Tab-separated table of C-alpha atoms in Angstrom:
chain	number	residue	atom	x	y	z
A	69	MET	CA	-39.270	37.618	79.999
A	70	TRP	CA	-40.475	34.224	78.055
A	71	ALA	CA	-44.261	33.575	79.178
A	72	VAL	CA	-45.120	30.206	80.968
A	73	ARG	CA	-46.540	28.421	77.485
A	74	ARG	CA	-47.575	24.928	77.098
A	75	PRO	CA	-48.824	23.073	74.395
A	76	PRO	CA	-52.124	21.312	74.903
A	77	LEU	CA	-51.721	18.042	76.860
A	78	ARG	CA	-53.279	14.889	75.007
A	79	TYR	CA	-55.753	13.522	76.929
A	80	ASP	CA	-54.368	10.838	79.357
A	81	ARG	CA	-56.685	8.938	81.395
A	82	HIS	CA	-54.120	8.919	83.754
A	83	PRO	CA	-53.472	11.768	86.019
A	84	PRO	CA	-49.534	12.426	86.623
A	85	PRO	CA	-47.783	11.647	89.525
A	86	PRO	CA	-47.513	13.558	92.831
A	87	PHE	CA	-44.658	15.772	92.335
A	88	ASN	CA	-42.497	16.868	94.848
A	89	ALA	CA	-41.536	20.986	94.453
A	90	PRO	CA	-39.289	21.202	97.130
A	91	ALA	CA	-37.148	17.367	96.403
A	92	ALA	CA	-36.599	19.202	92.480
A	93	ARG	CA	-35.586	23.007	94.115
A	94	ARG	CA	-33.021	21.046	96.828
A	95	LEU	CA	-31.673	18.419	93.790
A	96	ARG	CA	-31.426	21.980	91.330
A	97	ALA	CA	-29.451	24.003	94.155
A	98	ALA	CA	-27.000	20.965	94.769
A	99	LEU	CA	-25.985	20.731	91.300
A	100	GLY	CA	-25.648	24.799	91.448
A	101	LEU	CA	-27.930	25.156	88.121
A	102	ASP	CA	-30.912	27.775	88.446
A	103	PRO	CA	-34.183	27.585	86.009
A	104	ASP	CA	-32.359	29.114	83.428
A	105	HIS	CA	-30.127	26.100	83.058
A	106	VAL	CA	-32.642	23.324	83.573
A	107	ALA	CA	-34.784	24.896	81.223
A	108	HIS	CA	-32.204	25.142	78.635
A	109	ALA	CA	-31.622	21.476	79.362
A	110	LEU	CA	-34.916	20.593	78.923
A	111	ARG	CA	-34.921	22.555	75.525
A	112	ALA	CA	-31.558	21.308	74.025
A	113	SER	CA	-31.958	17.692	75.405
A	114	TYR	CA	-35.698	16.481	75.647
A	115	ASP	CA	-36.934	17.666	72.575
A	116	LEU	CA	-39.575	20.136	75.339
A	117	PRO	CA	-38.708	23.546	73.227
A	118	TYR	CA	-41.382	25.680	74.705
A	119	VAL	CA	-40.047	25.117	78.438
A	120	THR	CA	-38.734	28.530	79.984
A	121	PRO	CA	-37.381	29.411	83.584
A	122	ALA	CA	-40.549	30.554	84.267
A	123	LEU	CA	-42.069	27.165	84.395
A	124	VAL	CA	-39.134	25.224	85.941
A	125	ALA	CA	-39.885	27.966	88.227
A	126	ALA	CA	-43.423	27.310	88.736
A	127	TRP	CA	-43.264	23.941	88.782
A	128	GLU	CA	-40.443	24.443	92.121
A	129	ARG	CA	-43.178	26.486	93.597
A	130	GLY	CA	-45.771	24.204	93.287
A	131	ASN	CA	-47.852	26.045	91.447
A	132	ALA	CA	-47.566	23.850	88.450
A	133	SER	CA	-47.224	20.185	87.855
A	134	PRO	CA	-44.699	18.738	85.473
A	135	SER	CA	-46.917	16.037	82.987
A	136	LEU	CA	-45.379	12.316	82.748
A	137	PRO	CA	-42.394	13.288	79.780
A	138	GLU	CA	-41.841	16.096	81.067
A	139	LEU	CA	-41.117	14.706	84.455
A	140	THR	CA	-39.155	12.202	83.292
A	141	ALA	CA	-36.794	14.721	81.303
A	142	LEU	CA	-36.372	16.692	84.370
A	143	ALA	CA	-35.160	13.390	86.367
A	144	GLY	CA	-32.676	13.677	83.262
A	145	ALA	CA	-31.896	17.382	83.911
A	146	LEU	CA	-30.978	17.060	87.453
A	147	TRP	CA	-29.187	13.730	87.281
A	148	CYS	CA	-31.588	11.577	89.345
A	149	SER	CA	-34.527	8.903	89.253
A	150	PRO	CA	-37.944	10.389	88.360
A	151	GLY	CA	-39.239	8.669	91.641
A	152	GLU	CA	-36.693	11.312	93.309
A	153	LEU	CA	-39.200	13.783	91.727
A	154	ILE	CA	-42.517	12.199	92.814
A	155	GLY	CA	-44.034	12.551	96.486
A	156	ARG	CA	-46.090	9.804	98.545
A	157	PRO	CA	-46.823	7.749	96.172
A	158	ARG	CA	-50.352	6.641	96.452
A	159	THR	CA	-51.384	3.926	93.865
A	160	LEU	CA	-49.692	0.907	92.267
A	161	ARG	CA	-48.837	3.045	89.008
A	162	GLU	CA	-46.958	5.666	91.246
A	163	HIS	CA	-45.381	3.283	92.922
A	164	ARG	CA	-43.523	1.581	90.059
A	165	MET	CA	-42.884	4.604	88.277
A	166	ALA	CA	-41.398	5.817	91.612
A	167	ARG	CA	-38.644	2.752	91.305
A	168	GLY	CA	-37.927	3.228	88.033
A	169	LEU	CA	-39.507	0.015	87.408
A	170	ALA	CA	-41.522	-0.864	83.657
A	171	PRO	CA	-44.251	-2.856	83.684
A	172	GLU	CA	-42.907	-5.317	81.993
A	173	ASP	CA	-40.454	-6.154	85.323
A	174	VAL	CA	-43.263	-5.954	88.165
A	175	ALA	CA	-45.338	-8.010	86.090
A	176	HIS	CA	-42.575	-10.887	85.411
A	177	THR	CA	-41.070	-10.983	89.110
A	178	VAL	CA	-44.822	-11.257	90.910
A	179	GLY	CA	-45.557	-13.723	88.305
A	180	LEU	CA	-47.858	-12.016	86.417
A	181	GLU	CA	-49.205	-11.850	82.778
A	182	LEU	CA	-48.200	-8.078	81.295
A	183	HIS	CA	-51.582	-7.814	80.462
A	184	ALA	CA	-53.571	-9.198	83.952
A	185	TYR	CA	-50.758	-6.326	85.335
A	186	LEU	CA	-51.823	-3.262	83.134
A	187	ARG	CA	-55.502	-4.250	84.136
A	188	MET	CA	-54.998	-4.055	87.941
A	189	GLU	CA	-53.085	-0.503	87.489
A	190	GLU	CA	-56.059	0.736	85.176
A	191	THR	CA	-58.684	-0.116	87.692
A	192	GLY	CA	-56.563	-0.050	90.713
A	193	GLN	CA	-57.723	-3.057	92.233
A	194	TRP	CA	-55.451	-5.567	93.115
A	195	ARG	CA	-55.490	-9.577	92.042
A	196	GLY	CA	-52.900	-11.419	93.229
A	197	THR	CA	-52.522	-14.222	95.159
A	198	GLU	CA	-50.522	-14.132	98.750
A	199	ARG	CA	-47.302	-14.561	97.246
A	200	GLN	CA	-47.655	-12.723	94.376
A	201	THR	CA	-48.797	-9.651	96.932
A	202	ALA	CA	-45.360	-10.826	98.867
A	203	ALA	CA	-43.529	-10.616	96.040
A	204	LEU	CA	-45.420	-7.282	95.104
A	205	THR	CA	-44.124	-6.219	98.067
A	206	ARG	CA	-40.643	-6.697	97.678
A	207	VAL	CA	-40.200	-5.592	94.521
A	208	LEU	CA	-41.576	-1.672	95.211
A	209	GLY	CA	-40.526	-1.978	98.854
A	210	LEU	CA	-43.878	-1.592	100.438
A	211	SER	CA	-44.150	-0.638	103.888
A	212	LEU	CA	-48.243	-2.290	105.109
A	213	ALA	CA	-49.619	0.670	104.797
A	214	ASP	CA	-48.769	0.665	100.726
A	215	VAL	CA	-49.905	-2.656	100.516
A	216	LEU	CA	-53.106	-2.035	102.214
A	217	ALA	CA	-53.315	1.245	99.794
A	218	VAL	CA	-52.320	-0.386	96.810
A	219	THR	CA	-54.420	-4.026	97.182
A	220	GLY	CA	-57.301	-1.428	97.812
A	221	ARG	CA	-58.122	-2.477	101.418
A	222	GLU	CA	-57.307	1.236	102.680
A	223	GLU	CA	-61.190	2.228	103.049
A	224	ARG	CA	-62.385	-0.417	104.912
A	225	LEU	CA	-59.421	-0.046	107.349
A	226	ALA	CA	-60.749	3.513	107.391
A	227	GLU	CA	-64.349	2.330	107.836
A	228	LEU	CA	-63.187	-0.236	110.916
A	229	LEU	CA	-60.858	2.546	112.536
A	230	ARG	CA	-63.904	5.048	112.357
A	231	ASN	CA	-66.196	2.642	114.363
A	232	ALA	CA	-63.266	2.008	116.873
A	233	VAL	CA	-62.549	5.599	117.701
A	234	THR	CA	-67.119	6.515	117.862
A	235	THR	CA	-67.649	2.850	119.636
A	236	ARG	CA	-66.126	0.321	121.762
A	237	TRP	CA	-62.442	0.563	119.798
A	238	GLN	CA	-61.544	-2.726	121.692
A	239	ALA	CA	-64.557	-4.731	119.572
A	240	TYR	CA	-62.464	-3.393	116.144
A	241	VAL	CA	-58.584	-5.173	117.705
A	242	ARG	CA	-59.285	-8.370	115.810
A	243	PRO	CA	-61.015	-6.999	112.758
A	244	VAL	CA	-58.473	-4.187	112.271
A	245	SER	CA	-55.384	-6.840	113.370
A	246	LYS	CA	-57.017	-9.225	109.956
A	247	LEU	CA	-56.373	-6.147	107.486
A	248	ALA	CA	-52.479	-4.950	109.535
A	249	PRO	CA	-50.737	-8.375	110.675
A	250	LEU	CA	-49.201	-6.085	113.574
A	251	ASP	CA	-48.169	-7.044	117.537
A	252	ARG	CA	-51.420	-7.462	119.190
A	253	ARG	CA	-49.963	-5.076	122.254
A	254	LEU	CA	-49.246	-2.749	119.863
A	255	LEU	CA	-52.452	-2.490	117.678
A	256	GLU	CA	-55.113	-2.176	121.033
A	257	GLU	CA	-52.214	0.712	122.909
A	258	VAL	CA	-52.692	2.211	119.044
A	259	LEU	CA	-56.676	1.805	118.864
A	260	HIS	CA	-57.182	3.025	122.541
A	261	GLY	CA	-55.092	6.482	122.027
A	262	LEU	CA	-57.094	7.104	118.872
A	263	HIS	CA	-60.246	6.849	121.218
A	264	GLN	CA	-59.242	8.692	123.362
A	265	ASP	CA	-57.718	11.539	120.937
A	266	TYR	CA	-60.725	11.519	118.931
A	267	GLN	CA	-63.216	11.366	122.402
A	268	ALA	CA	-60.465	14.860	123.309
A	269	HIS	CA	-61.497	16.315	120.043
A	270	MET	CA	-65.604	15.559	120.531
A	271	ALA	CA	-64.986	17.533	124.336
A	272	ALA	CA	-63.349	20.260	123.050
A	273	THR	CA	-65.489	21.047	120.035
A	274	LEU	CA	-68.328	21.265	122.325
A	275	THR	CA	-66.808	22.809	125.043
A	276	TRP	CA	-66.112	25.694	122.156
A	277	GLY	CA	-69.057	25.719	120.712
A	278	GLY	CA	-71.888	24.780	123.005
A	279	GLY	CA	-73.613	22.460	120.216
A	280	PRO	CA	-73.378	19.485	118.296
A	281	PRO	CA	-70.106	19.278	115.882
A	282	ASP	CA	-70.451	20.981	112.386
A	283	ALA	CA	-68.675	20.150	108.682
A	284	SER	CA	-65.488	21.789	110.312
A	285	ASP	CA	-65.131	20.666	113.316
A	286	PRO	CA	-62.246	18.487	114.723
A	287	GLY	CA	-63.882	15.276	115.673
A	288	ARG	CA	-65.233	15.126	111.914
A	289	ASP	CA	-61.386	16.340	110.378
A	290	PHE	CA	-60.258	13.795	112.683
A	291	LEU	CA	-62.511	10.618	111.343
A	292	THR	CA	-61.640	12.334	108.035
A	293	HIS	CA	-57.666	11.625	108.619
A	294	VAL	CA	-57.884	8.697	110.649
A	295	VAL	CA	-55.461	6.148	108.716
A	296	ASP	CA	-53.251	9.349	108.567
A	297	HIS	CA	-53.417	9.547	112.491
A	298	PHE	CA	-53.656	5.168	112.969
A	299	TRP	CA	-50.194	4.760	111.266
A	300	THR	CA	-48.580	8.120	112.831
A	301	ALA	CA	-49.342	6.065	115.957
A	302	VAL	CA	-47.922	2.582	114.644
A	303	ALA	CA	-44.569	4.535	113.281
A	304	ALA	CA	-44.036	5.954	116.731
A	305	GLY	CA	-45.009	3.034	118.908
A	306	CYS	CA	-42.491	1.297	116.853
A	307	GLY	CA	-40.139	3.946	117.392
A	308	SER	CA	-41.054	3.468	121.326
A	309	ALA	CA	-40.685	-0.506	121.325
């Protein structure tokens, strides 16, 4: 049985995109292939002589993640787009890769010089105008949550939400709406609900522990993931409207 061996990867300032291991396993099974078939295809057709069935299985179990060239080759072997093997994109670069677009395509569509666009990908700081942001949203199929993340405004949203759930949520309806232009009634319902959820977590912590919360208490965990809770509540509110 082959050992999982891989040549040392050259330094890359960009980490590999998040890999969707269950999707890779599902796509392989749908084609009626096993890891041996996939490994053979990667060795024979994509110049990856070190790939073994054990390495393919490790990717599918989430014990290892393919590099970008490996992910691109795996997509070819599984007859899918690279985007189908990428988990939820986090950065501008990952959203572009998930769509299978070249930097030149995105830069041209949004009206930026290529070097300026690549600089924004590199730094993670979007400097586009409102019109360019709208074009970026269309070409990459971004949700409002994605737009805030790739334009560097998610941390500001997190700060506002933490304040809203720990103090008077009513005071943060307008500041949050400036970042996330949602229906005011929906936004009020979401902030009110998050405030109640957080207070319930804090009450439970004090009841269970009989003392002040520590670093592992549910209230602190709620604050850490408050942005995720916010978008989940927004989606639920939109779905029930």
